[in-house]
Coordinates of C-alpha atoms in Angstrom, one line a residue:
X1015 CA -15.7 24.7 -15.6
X1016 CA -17.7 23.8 -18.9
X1017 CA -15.8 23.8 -21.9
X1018 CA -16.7 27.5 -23.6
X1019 CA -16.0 26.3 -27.2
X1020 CA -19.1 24.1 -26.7
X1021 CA -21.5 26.0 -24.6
X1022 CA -23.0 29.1 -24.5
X1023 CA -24.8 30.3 -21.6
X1024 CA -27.6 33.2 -21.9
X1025 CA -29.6 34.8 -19.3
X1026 CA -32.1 32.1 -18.8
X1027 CA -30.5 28.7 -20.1
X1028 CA -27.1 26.9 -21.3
X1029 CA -26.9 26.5 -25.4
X1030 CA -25.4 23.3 -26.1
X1031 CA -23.3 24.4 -29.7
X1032 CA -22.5 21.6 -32.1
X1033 CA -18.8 20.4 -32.2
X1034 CA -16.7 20.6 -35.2
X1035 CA -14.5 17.7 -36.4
X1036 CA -11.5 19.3 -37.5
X1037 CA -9.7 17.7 -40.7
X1038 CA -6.7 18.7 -43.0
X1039 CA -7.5 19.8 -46.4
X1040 CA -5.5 20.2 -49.6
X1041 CA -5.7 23.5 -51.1
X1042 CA -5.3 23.7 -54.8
X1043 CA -3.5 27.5 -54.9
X1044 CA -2.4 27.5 -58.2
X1045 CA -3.1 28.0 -61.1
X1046 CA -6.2 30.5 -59.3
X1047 CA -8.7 28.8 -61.6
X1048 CA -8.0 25.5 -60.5
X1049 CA -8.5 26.5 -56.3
X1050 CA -10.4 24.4 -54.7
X1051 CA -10.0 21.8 -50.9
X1052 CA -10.2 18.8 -51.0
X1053 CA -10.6 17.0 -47.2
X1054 CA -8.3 14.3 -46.8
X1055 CA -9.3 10.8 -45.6
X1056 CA -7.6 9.3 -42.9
X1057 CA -4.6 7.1 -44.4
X1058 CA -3.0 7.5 -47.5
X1059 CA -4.1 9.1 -50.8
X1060 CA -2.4 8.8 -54.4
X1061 CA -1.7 12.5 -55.9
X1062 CA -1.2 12.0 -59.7
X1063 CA -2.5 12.4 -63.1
X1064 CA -3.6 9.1 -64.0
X1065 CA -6.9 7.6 -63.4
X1066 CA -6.1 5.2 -60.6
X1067 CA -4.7 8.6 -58.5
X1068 CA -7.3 9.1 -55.3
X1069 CA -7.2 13.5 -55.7
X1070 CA -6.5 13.7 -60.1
X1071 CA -3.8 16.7 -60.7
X1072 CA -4.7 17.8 -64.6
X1073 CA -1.3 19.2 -65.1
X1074 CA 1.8 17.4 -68.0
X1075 CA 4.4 17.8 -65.3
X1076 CA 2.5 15.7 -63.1
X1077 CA 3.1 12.0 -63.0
X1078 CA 0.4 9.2 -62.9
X1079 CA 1.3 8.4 -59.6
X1080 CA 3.3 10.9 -58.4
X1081 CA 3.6 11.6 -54.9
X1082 CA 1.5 9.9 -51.9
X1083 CA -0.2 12.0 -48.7
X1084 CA -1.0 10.6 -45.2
X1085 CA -3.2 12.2 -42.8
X1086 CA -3.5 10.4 -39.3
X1087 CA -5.9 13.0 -37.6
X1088 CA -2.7 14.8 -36.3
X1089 CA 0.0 14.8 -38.9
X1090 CA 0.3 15.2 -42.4
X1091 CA 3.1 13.3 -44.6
X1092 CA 4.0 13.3 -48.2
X1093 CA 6.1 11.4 -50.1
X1094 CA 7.4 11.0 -53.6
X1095 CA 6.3 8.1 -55.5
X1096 CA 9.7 8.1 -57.6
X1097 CA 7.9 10.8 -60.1
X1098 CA 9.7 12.0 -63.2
X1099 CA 9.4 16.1 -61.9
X1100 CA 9.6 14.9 -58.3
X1101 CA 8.0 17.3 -55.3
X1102 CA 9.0 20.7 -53.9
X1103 CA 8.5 22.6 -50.8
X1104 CA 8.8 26.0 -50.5
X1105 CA 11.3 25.7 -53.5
X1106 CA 13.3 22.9 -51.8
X1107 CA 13.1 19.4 -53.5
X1108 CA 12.4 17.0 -51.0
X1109 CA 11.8 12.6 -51.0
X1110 CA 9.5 12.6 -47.8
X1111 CA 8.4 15.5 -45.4
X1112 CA 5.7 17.1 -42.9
X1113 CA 3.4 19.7 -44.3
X1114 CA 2.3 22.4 -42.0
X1115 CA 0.0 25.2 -43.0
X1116 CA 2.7 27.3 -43.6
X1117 CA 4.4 25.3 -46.5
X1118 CA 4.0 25.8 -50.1
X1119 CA 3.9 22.5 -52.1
X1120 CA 4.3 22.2 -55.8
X1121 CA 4.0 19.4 -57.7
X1122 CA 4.5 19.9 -61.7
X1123 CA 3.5 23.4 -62.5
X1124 CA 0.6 23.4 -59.4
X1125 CA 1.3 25.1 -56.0
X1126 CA -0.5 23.4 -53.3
X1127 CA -0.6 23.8 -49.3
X1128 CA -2.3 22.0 -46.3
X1129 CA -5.2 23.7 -43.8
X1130 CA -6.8 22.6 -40.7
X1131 CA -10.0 23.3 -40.1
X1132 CA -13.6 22.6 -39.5
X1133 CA -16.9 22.4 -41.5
X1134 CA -17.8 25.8 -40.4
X1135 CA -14.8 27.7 -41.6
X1136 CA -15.0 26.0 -45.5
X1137 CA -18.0 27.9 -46.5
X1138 CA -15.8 31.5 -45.9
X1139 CA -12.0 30.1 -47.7
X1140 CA -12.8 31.2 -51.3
X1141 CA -13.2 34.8 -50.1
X1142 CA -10.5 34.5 -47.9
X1143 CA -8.6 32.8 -50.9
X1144 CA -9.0 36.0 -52.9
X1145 CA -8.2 38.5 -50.4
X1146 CA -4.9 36.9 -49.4
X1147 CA -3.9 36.3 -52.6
X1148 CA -5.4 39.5 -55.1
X1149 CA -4.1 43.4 -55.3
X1150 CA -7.1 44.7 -54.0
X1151 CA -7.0 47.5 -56.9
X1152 CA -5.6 45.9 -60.1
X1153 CA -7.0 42.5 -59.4
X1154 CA -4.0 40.3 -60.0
X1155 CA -1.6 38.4 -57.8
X1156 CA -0.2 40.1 -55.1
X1157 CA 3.2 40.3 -54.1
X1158 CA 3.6 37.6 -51.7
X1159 CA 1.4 35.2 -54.0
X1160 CA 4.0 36.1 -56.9
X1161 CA 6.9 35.0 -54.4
X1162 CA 5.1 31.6 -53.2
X1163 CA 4.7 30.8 -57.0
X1164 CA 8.1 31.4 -57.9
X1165 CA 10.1 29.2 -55.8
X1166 CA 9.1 26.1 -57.3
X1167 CA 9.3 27.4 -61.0
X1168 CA 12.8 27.9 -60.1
X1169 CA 13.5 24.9 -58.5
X1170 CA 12.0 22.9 -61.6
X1171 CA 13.6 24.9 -64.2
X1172 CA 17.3 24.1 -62.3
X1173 CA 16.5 20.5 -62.1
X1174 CA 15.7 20.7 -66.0
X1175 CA 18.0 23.0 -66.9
X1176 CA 16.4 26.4 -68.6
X1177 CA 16.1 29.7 -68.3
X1178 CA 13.3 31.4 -66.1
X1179 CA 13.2 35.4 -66.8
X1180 CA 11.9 37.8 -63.8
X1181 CA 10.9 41.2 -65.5
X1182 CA 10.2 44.1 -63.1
X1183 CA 8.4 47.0 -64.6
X1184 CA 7.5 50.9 -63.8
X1185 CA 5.4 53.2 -64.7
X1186 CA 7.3 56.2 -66.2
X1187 CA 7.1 59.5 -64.2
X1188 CA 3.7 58.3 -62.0
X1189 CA 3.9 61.2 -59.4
X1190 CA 3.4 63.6 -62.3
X1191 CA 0.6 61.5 -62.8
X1192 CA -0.8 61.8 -59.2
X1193 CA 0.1 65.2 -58.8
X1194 CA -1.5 66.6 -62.2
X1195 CA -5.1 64.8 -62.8
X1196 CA -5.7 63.2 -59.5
X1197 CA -4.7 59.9 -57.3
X1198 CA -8.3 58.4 -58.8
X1199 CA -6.4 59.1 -62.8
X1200 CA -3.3 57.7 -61.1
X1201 CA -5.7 54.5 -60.1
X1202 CA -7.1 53.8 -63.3
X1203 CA -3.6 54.1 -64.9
X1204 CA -2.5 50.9 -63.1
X1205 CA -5.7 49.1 -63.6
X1206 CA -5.5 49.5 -67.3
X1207 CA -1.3 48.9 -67.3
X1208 CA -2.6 45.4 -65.2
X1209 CA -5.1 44.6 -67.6
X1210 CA -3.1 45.0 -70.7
X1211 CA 0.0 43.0 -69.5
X1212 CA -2.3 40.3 -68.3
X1213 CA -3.5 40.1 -72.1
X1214 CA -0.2 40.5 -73.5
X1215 CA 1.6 38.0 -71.4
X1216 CA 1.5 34.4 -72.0
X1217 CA -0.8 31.9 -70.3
X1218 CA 1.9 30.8 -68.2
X1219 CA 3.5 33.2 -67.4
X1220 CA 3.6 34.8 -63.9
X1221 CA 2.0 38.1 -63.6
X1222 CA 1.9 40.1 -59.6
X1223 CA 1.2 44.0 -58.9
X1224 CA 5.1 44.8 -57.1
X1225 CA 4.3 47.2 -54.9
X1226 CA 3.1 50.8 -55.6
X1227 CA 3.8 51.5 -59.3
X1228 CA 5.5 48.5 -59.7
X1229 CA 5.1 44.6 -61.5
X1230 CA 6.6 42.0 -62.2
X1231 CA 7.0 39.2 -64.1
X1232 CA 8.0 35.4 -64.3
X1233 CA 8.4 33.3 -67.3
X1234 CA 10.2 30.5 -68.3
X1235 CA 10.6 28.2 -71.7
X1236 CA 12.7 30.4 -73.6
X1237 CA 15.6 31.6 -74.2
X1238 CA 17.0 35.1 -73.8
X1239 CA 16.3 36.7 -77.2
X1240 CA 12.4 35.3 -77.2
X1241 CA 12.4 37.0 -73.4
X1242 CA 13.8 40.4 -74.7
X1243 CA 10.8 40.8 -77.5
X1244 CA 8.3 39.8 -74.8
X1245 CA 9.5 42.4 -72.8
X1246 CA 9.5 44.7 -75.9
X1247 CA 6.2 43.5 -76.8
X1248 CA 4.7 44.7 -73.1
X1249 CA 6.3 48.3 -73.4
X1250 CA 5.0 48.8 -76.8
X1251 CA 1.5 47.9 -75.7
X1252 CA 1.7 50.4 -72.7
X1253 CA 3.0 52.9 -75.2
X1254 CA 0.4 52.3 -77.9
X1255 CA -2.2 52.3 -75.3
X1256 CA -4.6 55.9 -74.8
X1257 CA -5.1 56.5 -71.2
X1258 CA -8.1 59.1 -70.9
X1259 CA -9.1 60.8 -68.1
X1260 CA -11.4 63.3 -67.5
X1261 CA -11.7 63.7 -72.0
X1262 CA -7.9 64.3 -71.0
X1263 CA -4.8 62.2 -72.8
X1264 CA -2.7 60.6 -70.6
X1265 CA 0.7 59.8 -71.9
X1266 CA 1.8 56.4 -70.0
X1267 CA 5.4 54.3 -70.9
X1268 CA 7.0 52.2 -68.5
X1269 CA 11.0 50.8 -68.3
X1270 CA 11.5 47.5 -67.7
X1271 CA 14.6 45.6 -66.0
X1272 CA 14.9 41.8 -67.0
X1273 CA 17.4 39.3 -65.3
X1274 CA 17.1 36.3 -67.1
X1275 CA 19.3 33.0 -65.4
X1276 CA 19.5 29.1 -66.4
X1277 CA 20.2 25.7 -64.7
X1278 CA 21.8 25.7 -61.6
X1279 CA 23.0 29.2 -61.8
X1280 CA 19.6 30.2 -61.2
X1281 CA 19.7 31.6 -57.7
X1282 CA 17.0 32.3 -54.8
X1283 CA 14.2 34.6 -56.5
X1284 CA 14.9 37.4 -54.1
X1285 CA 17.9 37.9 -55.8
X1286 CA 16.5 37.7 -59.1
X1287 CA 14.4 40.3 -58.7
X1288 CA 17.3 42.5 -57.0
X1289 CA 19.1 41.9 -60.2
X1290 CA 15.8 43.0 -62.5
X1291 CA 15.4 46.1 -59.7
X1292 CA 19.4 47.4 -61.0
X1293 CA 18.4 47.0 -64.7
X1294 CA 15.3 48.8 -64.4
X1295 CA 17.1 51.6 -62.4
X1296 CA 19.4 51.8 -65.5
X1297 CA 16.7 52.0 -68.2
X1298 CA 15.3 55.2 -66.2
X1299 CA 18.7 56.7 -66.3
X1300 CA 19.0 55.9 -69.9
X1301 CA 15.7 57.7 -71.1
X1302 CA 12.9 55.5 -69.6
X1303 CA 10.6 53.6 -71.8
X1304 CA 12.6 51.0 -72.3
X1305 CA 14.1 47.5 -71.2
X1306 CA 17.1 47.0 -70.1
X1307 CA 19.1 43.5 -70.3
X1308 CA 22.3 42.1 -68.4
X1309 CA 25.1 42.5 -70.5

């Protein structure tokens, strides 16, 4: 039997299609901006920041030579090169490993991951990149892209011993919202609430739609009091903000919950953001449109 990834057989002859070599590729995921693939070449390759590295990483954290990759045609290895912020996967710090395609690698403050596939698959990724990886309606990270981000931030921040801050936010009384002007009101509510925190918020800081009503946020490189006037300075934008709709005034405010954790008592971010979900549960009960801190 004739192998059916290679022919194709009409009515009247046999179409010989052309064979695809397939190679590994390293994905640039993060920061967004920065995406691109970059084919490995069989044997090794030196990830770093400084001019002699074979695939150039333009990020501080990264050392010169940081980590090294090795692609045989069948497996892919990487292995720290004794780097000053050593090499993470999927939040775990690790000397020498095997990627798959379903690890998340971060080196510095980039997350990274490893795809197989063929020449006729590349031209399709960066759509693919952006559906995977964007709420369709706000246009910022999605949920899962939030959670692939944060478990290297963490891991770094215990090595180094800060604090990271996870901030989960929700808009004030939204059903009213729905159920008085409209689900298309209730639409452009969250676009505008998505495009004013990702204006407000720092460069660097991490910035997903939750789920429904919901965001969240991850930021690190301060302390407690500097994350508390961040937070302040989101729910006063919301608040100052006029949301119109139909020439009608909407009146928006959120609450916000913020867990904020340093060193090695920073735990898994799942739990983080349990801890957040509590606090912002008690700034509805207190009044809404407020934040609420661990005391």
């Amino acid at each position: 039997m004739q192998d059916l990834e290679k022919t194709m057989v009409t009515k009247n002859q046999t179409i010989r299609l052309p064979e695809f070599e397939t190679r590994a590729h390293l994905i640039i995921l993060y920061p967004r901006e920065l995406f691109r693939q970059i084919p490995l070449k069989i044997g090794k390759s030196i990830l770093g920041r400084g001019i002699e590295a074979d695939i150039r990483l333009d990020d501080g954290l990264v050392s010169r030579s940081h980590c090294e990759i090795h692609w045989d045609g069948k497996t892919v290895r990487i292995r720290d090169l004794n780097s000053t912020n050593g090499i993470f996967i999927d939040g775990q710090e690790v000397k020498e490993a095997v990627l798959d395609s379903e690890n998340r690698l971060q080196i510095g403050k980039m997350v990274l991951k490893i795809d197989f596939k063929d020449s006729s698959e590349e031209a399709f990724d960066r759509e693919l990149f952006e559906a995977a990886t964007t709420d369709p309606l706000t246009k910022i990270s999605n949920r899962r892209t939030f959670l692939d981000r944060c478990g290297g931030e963490s891991a770094l921040a215990r090595r180094n011993d800060y604090y990271v801050h996870t901030l989960l936010l929700d808009v004030d009384h939204f059903k009213k919202v729905n159920d008085q002007w409209g689900h298309q009101a209730g639409d452009m509510v969250l676009k505008e609430i998505a495009r004013l925190l990702k204006e407000e918020k720092r460069e660097s800081d991490l910035l997903a739609r939750y789920g429904g009503e919901e965001f969240i946020l991850f930021f690190s490189g301060i302390g407690l009091e500097d994350a508390y006037r961040s937070a302040e300075r989101l729910r006063i934008a919301v608040e100052k903000q006029i949301f119109v709709w139909n020439d009608v005034m909407i009146p928006v405010t959120i609450s916000l919950g913020l867990s904020s954790k340093k060193g090695k008592s920073i735990p898994k971010i799942e739990e983080m953001i349990a801890e957040a979900d509590k606090l912002l549960y008690i700034a509805k009960e207190n009044g809404r449109n407020q934040v609420a801190i661990e005391t």
